[in-house]
Amino acid sequence: MGIAERKERERLEMRERIIQGALQMFLEEGYEKTSIRNIAEKIEYSPATIYLYYKDKDELLYEVQKQCFDMLAEIFQKEATAHDPFTRLEQICYTYIKFGRENAQLYDLMFIIKAPMNVVVEQKLWTNGHDAFGFLVHTLRQCIEQKQVRFKDPITAALQVWAMGHGLIALDIRCRIKVLEMTEEQVQCTIHDSIKEYLELIKY
């Protein structure tokens, strides 16, 4: 291995170490309570080293967010495998809800807090969610082509389905569903039934 290749590998390894250290700190301590200095102490490097790779904490969180969305896209690929597009759409919805409910703090970093999207204001393009959202769009496009759903445009359809799922997860992980005075098992059943009824409404 040449010097240039070794340096590039070391650079990538350092970025990954920073990302994983930051993710752990964000999940354990919360984004607001975590500083670049905290992360540097976690990975046993100086803050200056992190600033060689990321200009600020928002940019670092954006990179963490990207890895989380890559993970979600991989989960979709693994769990939503039905050949029939509407059945696959059902699998996507239930997989998405399961992911959000089981990874509340991670979901918060991905979808709730504004900080990582500050980077998008500068770049004017958000690419982190492309693969996961694209999987949903592709599935809905097939549903539309086969006249399985009451939509005409796959993007509009995907936004609506995503909004439905996101709303349920956001209400749940931020404890707003407690207004229903239900047990955890009842909440889980209600969310499941809500998805089922929504899918029936959009189905031809």
PDB file of C-alpha atoms in Angstrom:
ATOM      1  CA  MET A   1       0.000   0.000   0.000  1.00  0.00           C
ATOM      2  CA  GLY A   2       1.373   3.393  -1.020  1.00  0.00           C
ATOM      3  CA  ILE A   3       1.710   6.441   1.221  1.00  0.00           C
ATOM      4  CA  ALA A   4      -1.280   8.193  -0.379  1.00  0.00           C
ATOM      5  CA  GLU A   5      -3.505   5.121   0.045  1.00  0.00           C
ATOM      6  CA  ARG A   6      -2.441   4.698   3.662  1.00  0.00           C
ATOM      7  CA  LYS A   7      -3.166   8.338   4.433  1.00  0.00           C
ATOM      8  CA  GLU A   8      -6.590   8.106   2.827  1.00  0.00           C
ATOM      9  CA  ARG A   9      -7.411   4.976   4.833  1.00  0.00           C
ATOM     10  CA  GLU A  10      -6.276   6.672   8.043  1.00  0.00           C
ATOM     11  CA  ARG A  11      -8.393   9.722   7.183  1.00  0.00           C
ATOM     12  CA  LEU A  12     -11.483   7.573   6.627  1.00  0.00           C
ATOM     13  CA  GLU A  13     -10.843   5.634   9.824  1.00  0.00           C
ATOM     14  CA  MET A  14     -10.554   8.885  11.769  1.00  0.00           C
ATOM     15  CA  ARG A  15     -13.813  10.217  10.307  1.00  0.00           C
ATOM     16  CA  GLU A  16     -15.567   7.002  11.271  1.00  0.00           C
ATOM     17  CA  ARG A  17     -14.160   7.164  14.785  1.00  0.00           C
ATOM     18  CA  ILE A  18     -15.370  10.746  15.157  1.00  0.00           C
ATOM     19  CA  ILE A  19     -18.834   9.861  13.808  1.00  0.00           C
ATOM     20  CA  GLN A  20     -19.264   6.862  16.073  1.00  0.00           C
ATOM     21  CA  GLY A  21     -18.025   8.790  19.106  1.00  0.00           C
ATOM     22  CA  ALA A  22     -20.381  11.660  18.316  1.00  0.00           C
ATOM     23  CA  LEU A  23     -23.345   9.325  17.799  1.00  0.00           C
ATOM     24  CA  GLN A  24     -22.769   7.684  21.150  1.00  0.00           C
ATOM     25  CA  MET A  25     -22.499  11.041  22.902  1.00  0.00           C
ATOM     26  CA  PHE A  26     -25.587  12.446  21.178  1.00  0.00           C
ATOM     27  CA  LEU A  27     -27.623   9.411  22.218  1.00  0.00           C
ATOM     28  CA  GLU A  28     -26.316   9.234  25.775  1.00  0.00           C
ATOM     29  CA  GLU A  29     -26.076  12.919  26.661  1.00  0.00           C
ATOM     30  CA  GLY A  30     -28.316  14.608  24.102  1.00  0.00           C
ATOM     31  CA  TYR A  31     -27.284  16.876  21.258  1.00  0.00           C
ATOM     32  CA  GLU A  32     -27.542  20.160  23.164  1.00  0.00           C
ATOM     33  CA  LYS A  33     -25.424  18.902  26.079  1.00  0.00           C
ATOM     34  CA  THR A  34     -22.693  17.509  23.846  1.00  0.00           C
ATOM     35  CA  SER A  35     -19.810  19.670  22.668  1.00  0.00           C
ATOM     36  CA  ILE A  36     -16.962  19.097  20.252  1.00  0.00           C
ATOM     37  CA  ARG A  37     -14.693  19.006  23.289  1.00  0.00           C
ATOM     38  CA  ASN A  38     -16.816  16.242  24.846  1.00  0.00           C
ATOM     39  CA  ILE A  39     -16.568  14.198  21.675  1.00  0.00           C
ATOM     40  CA  ALA A  40     -12.821  14.777  21.471  1.00  0.00           C
ATOM     41  CA  GLU A  41     -12.414  13.509  25.021  1.00  0.00           C
ATOM     42  CA  LYS A  42     -14.542  10.486  24.147  1.00  0.00           C
ATOM     43  CA  ILE A  43     -12.301   9.435  21.277  1.00  0.00           C
ATOM     44  CA  GLU A  44      -9.137  10.644  23.044  1.00  0.00           C
ATOM     45  CA  TYR A  45      -8.142  13.267  20.503  1.00  0.00           C
ATOM     46  CA  SER A  46      -7.960  17.045  20.621  1.00  0.00           C
ATOM     47  CA  PRO A  47     -10.901  19.224  19.528  1.00  0.00           C
ATOM     48  CA  ALA A  48      -8.593  20.644  16.858  1.00  0.00           C
ATOM     49  CA  THR A  49      -8.447  17.219  15.231  1.00  0.00           C
ATOM     50  CA  ILE A  50     -12.231  17.104  14.884  1.00  0.00           C
ATOM     51  CA  TYR A  51     -12.263  20.613  13.421  1.00  0.00           C
ATOM     52  CA  LEU A  52      -9.966  19.369  10.673  1.00  0.00           C
ATOM     53  CA  TYR A  53     -12.905  17.250   9.473  1.00  0.00           C
ATOM     54  CA  TYR A  54     -16.002  19.216  10.532  1.00  0.00           C
ATOM     55  CA  LYS A  55     -16.424  22.953  10.890  1.00  0.00           C
ATOM     56  CA  ASP A  56     -18.969  22.686  13.720  1.00  0.00           C
ATOM     57  CA  LYS A  57     -21.265  20.369  15.651  1.00  0.00           C
ATOM     58  CA  ASP A  58     -24.153  20.777  13.193  1.00  0.00           C
ATOM     59  CA  GLU A  59     -22.018  19.554  10.304  1.00  0.00           C
ATOM     60  CA  LEU A  60     -20.891  16.591  12.388  1.00  0.00           C
ATOM     61  CA  LEU A  61     -24.489  15.736  13.265  1.00  0.00           C
ATOM     62  CA  TYR A  62     -25.353  15.936   9.576  1.00  0.00           C
ATOM     63  CA  GLU A  63     -22.769  13.232   8.916  1.00  0.00           C
ATOM     64  CA  VAL A  64     -24.116  11.158  11.803  1.00  0.00           C
ATOM     65  CA  GLN A  65     -27.611  11.614  10.370  1.00  0.00           C
ATOM     66  CA  LYS A  66     -26.427  10.314   6.998  1.00  0.00           C
ATOM     67  CA  GLN A  67     -25.239   7.061   8.521  1.00  0.00           C
ATOM     68  CA  CYS A  68     -28.551   6.642  10.329  1.00  0.00           C
ATOM     69  CA  PHE A  69     -30.492   7.098   7.091  1.00  0.00           C
ATOM     70  CA  ASP A  70     -28.218   4.644   5.322  1.00  0.00           C
ATOM     71  CA  MET A  71     -29.065   2.171   8.069  1.00  0.00           C
ATOM     72  CA  LEU A  72     -32.800   2.826   7.618  1.00  0.00           C
ATOM     73  CA  ALA A  73     -32.503   2.275   3.858  1.00  0.00           C
ATOM     74  CA  GLU A  74     -30.736  -1.033   4.496  1.00  0.00           C
ATOM     75  CA  ILE A  75     -33.495  -2.079   6.900  1.00  0.00           C
ATOM     76  CA  PHE A  76     -36.108  -1.315   4.227  1.00  0.00           C
ATOM     77  CA  GLN A  77     -34.177  -3.436   1.745  1.00  0.00           C
ATOM     78  CA  LYS A  78     -34.067  -6.294   4.229  1.00  0.00           C
ATOM     79  CA  GLU A  79     -37.592  -6.127   5.651  1.00  0.00           C
ATOM     80  CA  ALA A  80     -39.710  -4.875   2.725  1.00  0.00           C
ATOM     81  CA  THR A  81     -39.117  -7.567   0.142  1.00  0.00           C
ATOM     82  CA  ALA A  82     -42.585  -8.492  -1.166  1.00  0.00           C
ATOM     83  CA  HIS A  83     -42.883  -8.701  -4.937  1.00  0.00           C
ATOM     84  CA  ASP A  84     -46.362  -7.162  -4.823  1.00  0.00           C
ATOM     85  CA  PRO A  85     -45.831  -3.394  -4.418  1.00  0.00           C
ATOM     86  CA  PHE A  86     -48.809  -2.762  -2.130  1.00  0.00           C
ATOM     87  CA  THR A  87     -47.724  -5.554   0.199  1.00  0.00           C
ATOM     88  CA  ARG A  88     -44.231  -4.050   0.120  1.00  0.00           C
ATOM     89  CA  LEU A  89     -45.743  -0.651   0.989  1.00  0.00           C
ATOM     90  CA  GLU A  90     -47.363  -2.220   4.047  1.00  0.00           C
ATOM     91  CA  GLN A  91     -44.005  -3.722   5.022  1.00  0.00           C
ATOM     92  CA  ILE A  92     -42.308  -0.323   4.654  1.00  0.00           C
ATOM     93  CA  CYS A  93     -44.902   1.359   6.882  1.00  0.00           C
ATOM     94  CA  TYR A  94     -44.712  -1.210   9.665  1.00  0.00           C
ATOM     95  CA  THR A  95     -40.901  -1.354   9.435  1.00  0.00           C
ATOM     96  CA  TYR A  96     -40.671   2.435   9.659  1.00  0.00           C
ATOM     97  CA  ILE A  97     -42.923   2.589  12.714  1.00  0.00           C
ATOM     98  CA  LYS A  98     -41.011  -0.235  14.392  1.00  0.00           C
ATOM     99  CA  PHE A  99     -37.691   1.502  13.714  1.00  0.00           C
ATOM    100  CA  GLY A 100     -38.898   4.815  15.132  1.00  0.00           C
ATOM    101  CA  ARG A 101     -40.472   3.346  18.257  1.00  0.00           C
ATOM    102  CA  GLU A 102     -37.476   1.133  19.035  1.00  0.00           C
ATOM    103  CA  ASN A 103     -34.909   3.879  18.354  1.00  0.00           C
ATOM    104  CA  ALA A 104     -36.580   6.978  19.774  1.00  0.00           C
ATOM    105  CA  GLN A 105     -33.386   8.946  20.450  1.00  0.00           C
ATOM    106  CA  LEU A 106     -31.937   8.022  17.074  1.00  0.00           C
ATOM    107  CA  TYR A 107     -35.185   9.027  15.375  1.00  0.00           C
ATOM    108  CA  ASP A 108     -35.010  12.346  17.185  1.00  0.00           C
ATOM    109  CA  LEU A 109     -31.577  13.024  15.666  1.00  0.00           C
ATOM    110  CA  MET A 110     -32.784  12.001  12.213  1.00  0.00           C
ATOM    111  CA  PHE A 111     -36.192  13.669  12.026  1.00  0.00           C
ATOM    112  CA  ILE A 112     -37.041  15.945  14.938  1.00  0.00           C
ATOM    113  CA  ILE A 113     -34.249  18.342  15.854  1.00  0.00           C
ATOM    114  CA  LYS A 114     -33.404  21.159  13.436  1.00  0.00           C
ATOM    115  CA  ALA A 115     -29.627  21.243  13.930  1.00  0.00           C
ATOM    116  CA  PRO A 116     -28.434  18.943  11.106  1.00  0.00           C
ATOM    117  CA  MET A 117     -30.672  20.738   8.623  1.00  0.00           C
ATOM    118  CA  ASN A 118     -28.729  23.962   9.214  1.00  0.00           C
ATOM    119  CA  VAL A 119     -26.143  22.432   6.901  1.00  0.00           C
ATOM    120  CA  VAL A 120     -28.828  21.997   4.237  1.00  0.00           C
ATOM    121  CA  VAL A 121     -29.566  25.731   4.348  1.00  0.00           C
ATOM    122  CA  GLU A 122     -26.024  26.287   3.131  1.00  0.00           C
ATOM    123  CA  GLN A 123     -25.914  23.392   0.669  1.00  0.00           C
ATOM    124  CA  LYS A 124     -29.533  23.913  -0.471  1.00  0.00           C
ATOM    125  CA  LEU A 125     -29.941  20.155  -0.893  1.00  0.00           C
ATOM    126  CA  TRP A 126     -30.660  17.372   1.576  1.00  0.00           C
ATOM    127  CA  THR A 127     -29.228  14.106   0.322  1.00  0.00           C
ATOM    128  CA  ASN A 128     -29.186  12.056   3.513  1.00  0.00           C
ATOM    129  CA  GLY A 129     -32.697  10.698   3.087  1.00  0.00           C
ATOM    130  CA  HIS A 130     -32.531  10.004  -0.644  1.00  0.00           C
ATOM    131  CA  ASP A 131     -32.133   6.218  -0.529  1.00  0.00           C
ATOM    132  CA  ALA A 132     -34.745   5.559   2.160  1.00  0.00           C
ATOM    133  CA  PHE A 133     -37.243   8.000   0.649  1.00  0.00           C
ATOM    134  CA  GLY A 134     -36.417   6.753  -2.842  1.00  0.00           C
ATOM    135  CA  PHE A 135     -37.320   3.217  -1.799  1.00  0.00           C
ATOM    136  CA  LEU A 136     -40.752   4.472  -0.723  1.00  0.00           C
ATOM    137  CA  VAL A 137     -41.210   6.514  -3.916  1.00  0.00           C
ATOM    138  CA  HIS A 138     -40.245   3.542  -6.107  1.00  0.00           C
ATOM    139  CA  THR A 139     -42.725   1.291  -4.326  1.00  0.00           C
ATOM    140  CA  LEU A 140     -45.540   3.810  -4.635  1.00  0.00           C
ATOM    141  CA  ARG A 141     -44.744   4.393  -8.299  1.00  0.00           C
ATOM    142  CA  GLN A 142     -45.267   0.675  -8.870  1.00  0.00           C
ATOM    143  CA  CYS A 143     -48.483   0.793  -6.845  1.00  0.00           C
ATOM    144  CA  ILE A 144     -49.740   3.640  -9.053  1.00  0.00           C
ATOM    145  CA  GLU A 145     -48.735   1.869 -12.255  1.00  0.00           C
ATOM    146  CA  GLN A 146     -50.668  -1.208 -11.142  1.00  0.00           C
ATOM    147  CA  LYS A 147     -53.624   0.921  -9.998  1.00  0.00           C
ATOM    148  CA  GLN A 148     -53.378  -0.291  -6.410  1.00  0.00           C
ATOM    149  CA  VAL A 149     -53.585   3.118  -4.701  1.00  0.00           C
ATOM    150  CA  ARG A 150     -55.658   6.303  -5.111  1.00  0.00           C
ATOM    151  CA  PHE A 151     -52.702   8.490  -6.048  1.00  0.00           C
ATOM    152  CA  LYS A 152     -51.499   9.826  -9.379  1.00  0.00           C
ATOM    153  CA  ASP A 153     -48.104  11.224  -8.415  1.00  0.00           C
ATOM    154  CA  PRO A 154     -45.581   9.033  -6.538  1.00  0.00           C
ATOM    155  CA  ILE A 155     -43.852  11.985  -4.856  1.00  0.00           C
ATOM    156  CA  THR A 156     -47.109  13.357  -3.458  1.00  0.00           C
ATOM    157  CA  ALA A 157     -48.046   9.844  -2.393  1.00  0.00           C
ATOM    158  CA  ALA A 158     -44.689   9.266  -0.692  1.00  0.00           C
ATOM    159  CA  LEU A 159     -44.880  12.559   1.207  1.00  0.00           C
ATOM    160  CA  GLN A 160     -48.356  11.726   2.461  1.00  0.00           C
ATOM    161  CA  VAL A 161     -47.450   8.190   3.546  1.00  0.00           C
ATOM    162  CA  TRP A 162     -44.272   9.461   5.193  1.00  0.00           C
ATOM    163  CA  ALA A 163     -46.205  12.214   7.000  1.00  0.00           C
ATOM    164  CA  MET A 164     -48.662   9.634   8.326  1.00  0.00           C
ATOM    165  CA  GLY A 165     -45.912   7.420   9.702  1.00  0.00           C
ATOM    166  CA  HIS A 166     -43.858  10.317  11.025  1.00  0.00           C
ATOM    167  CA  GLY A 167     -46.868  11.786  12.801  1.00  0.00           C
ATOM    168  CA  LEU A 168     -47.561   8.549  14.648  1.00  0.00           C
ATOM    169  CA  ILE A 169     -43.941   8.126  15.695  1.00  0.00           C
ATOM    170  CA  ALA A 170     -43.496  11.772  16.741  1.00  0.00           C
ATOM    171  CA  LEU A 171     -46.650  11.684  18.868  1.00  0.00           C
ATOM    172  CA  ASP A 172     -45.507   8.454  20.461  1.00  0.00           C
ATOM    173  CA  ILE A 173     -41.859   9.160  21.232  1.00  0.00           C
ATOM    174  CA  ARG A 174     -42.706  12.630  22.538  1.00  0.00           C
ATOM    175  CA  CYS A 175     -45.312  11.049  24.822  1.00  0.00           C
ATOM    176  CA  ARG A 176     -48.295  12.855  23.264  1.00  0.00           C
ATOM    177  CA  ILE A 177     -50.245   9.627  22.797  1.00  0.00           C
ATOM    178  CA  LYS A 178     -50.509   9.501  26.580  1.00  0.00           C
ATOM    179  CA  VAL A 179     -53.529  11.759  26.147  1.00  0.00           C
ATOM    180  CA  LEU A 180     -55.393   8.582  25.146  1.00  0.00           C
ATOM    181  CA  GLU A 181     -54.748   7.048  28.583  1.00  0.00           C
ATOM    182  CA  MET A 182     -53.695   3.695  27.164  1.00  0.00           C
ATOM    183  CA  THR A 183     -51.296   0.987  28.215  1.00  0.00           C
ATOM    184  CA  GLU A 184     -48.163   0.434  26.127  1.00  0.00           C
ATOM    185  CA  GLU A 185     -49.774  -2.622  24.544  1.00  0.00           C
ATOM    186  CA  GLN A 186     -52.887  -0.630  23.658  1.00  0.00           C
ATOM    187  CA  VAL A 187     -50.782   2.151  22.148  1.00  0.00           C
ATOM    188  CA  GLN A 188     -48.926  -0.356  20.010  1.00  0.00           C
ATOM    189  CA  CYS A 189     -52.196  -1.877  18.793  1.00  0.00           C
ATOM    190  CA  THR A 190     -53.696   1.547  18.082  1.00  0.00           C
ATOM    191  CA  ILE A 191     -50.679   2.607  16.008  1.00  0.00           C
ATOM    192  CA  HIS A 192     -50.798  -0.674  14.100  1.00  0.00           C
ATOM    193  CA  ASP A 193     -54.537  -0.278  13.448  1.00  0.00           C
ATOM    194  CA  SER A 194     -54.038   3.348  12.361  1.00  0.00           C
ATOM    195  CA  ILE A 195     -51.583   2.255   9.682  1.00  0.00           C
ATOM    196  CA  LYS A 196     -53.879  -0.551   8.572  1.00  0.00           C
ATOM    197  CA  GLU A 197     -56.894   1.759   8.253  1.00  0.00           C
ATOM    198  CA  TYR A 198     -54.872   4.433   6.441  1.00  0.00           C
ATOM    199  CA  LEU A 199     -53.628   1.901   3.899  1.00  0.00           C
ATOM    200  CA  GLU A 200     -57.197   0.748   3.343  1.00  0.00           C
ATOM    201  CA  LEU A 201     -58.245   4.344   2.678  1.00  0.00           C
ATOM    202  CA  ILE A 202     -55.646   4.877  -0.056  1.00  0.00           C
ATOM    203  CA  LYS A 203     -56.154   1.465  -1.619  1.00  0.00           C
ATOM    204  CA  TYR A 204     -58.282   0.997  -4.734  1.00  0.00           C
TER     205      TYR A 204
END
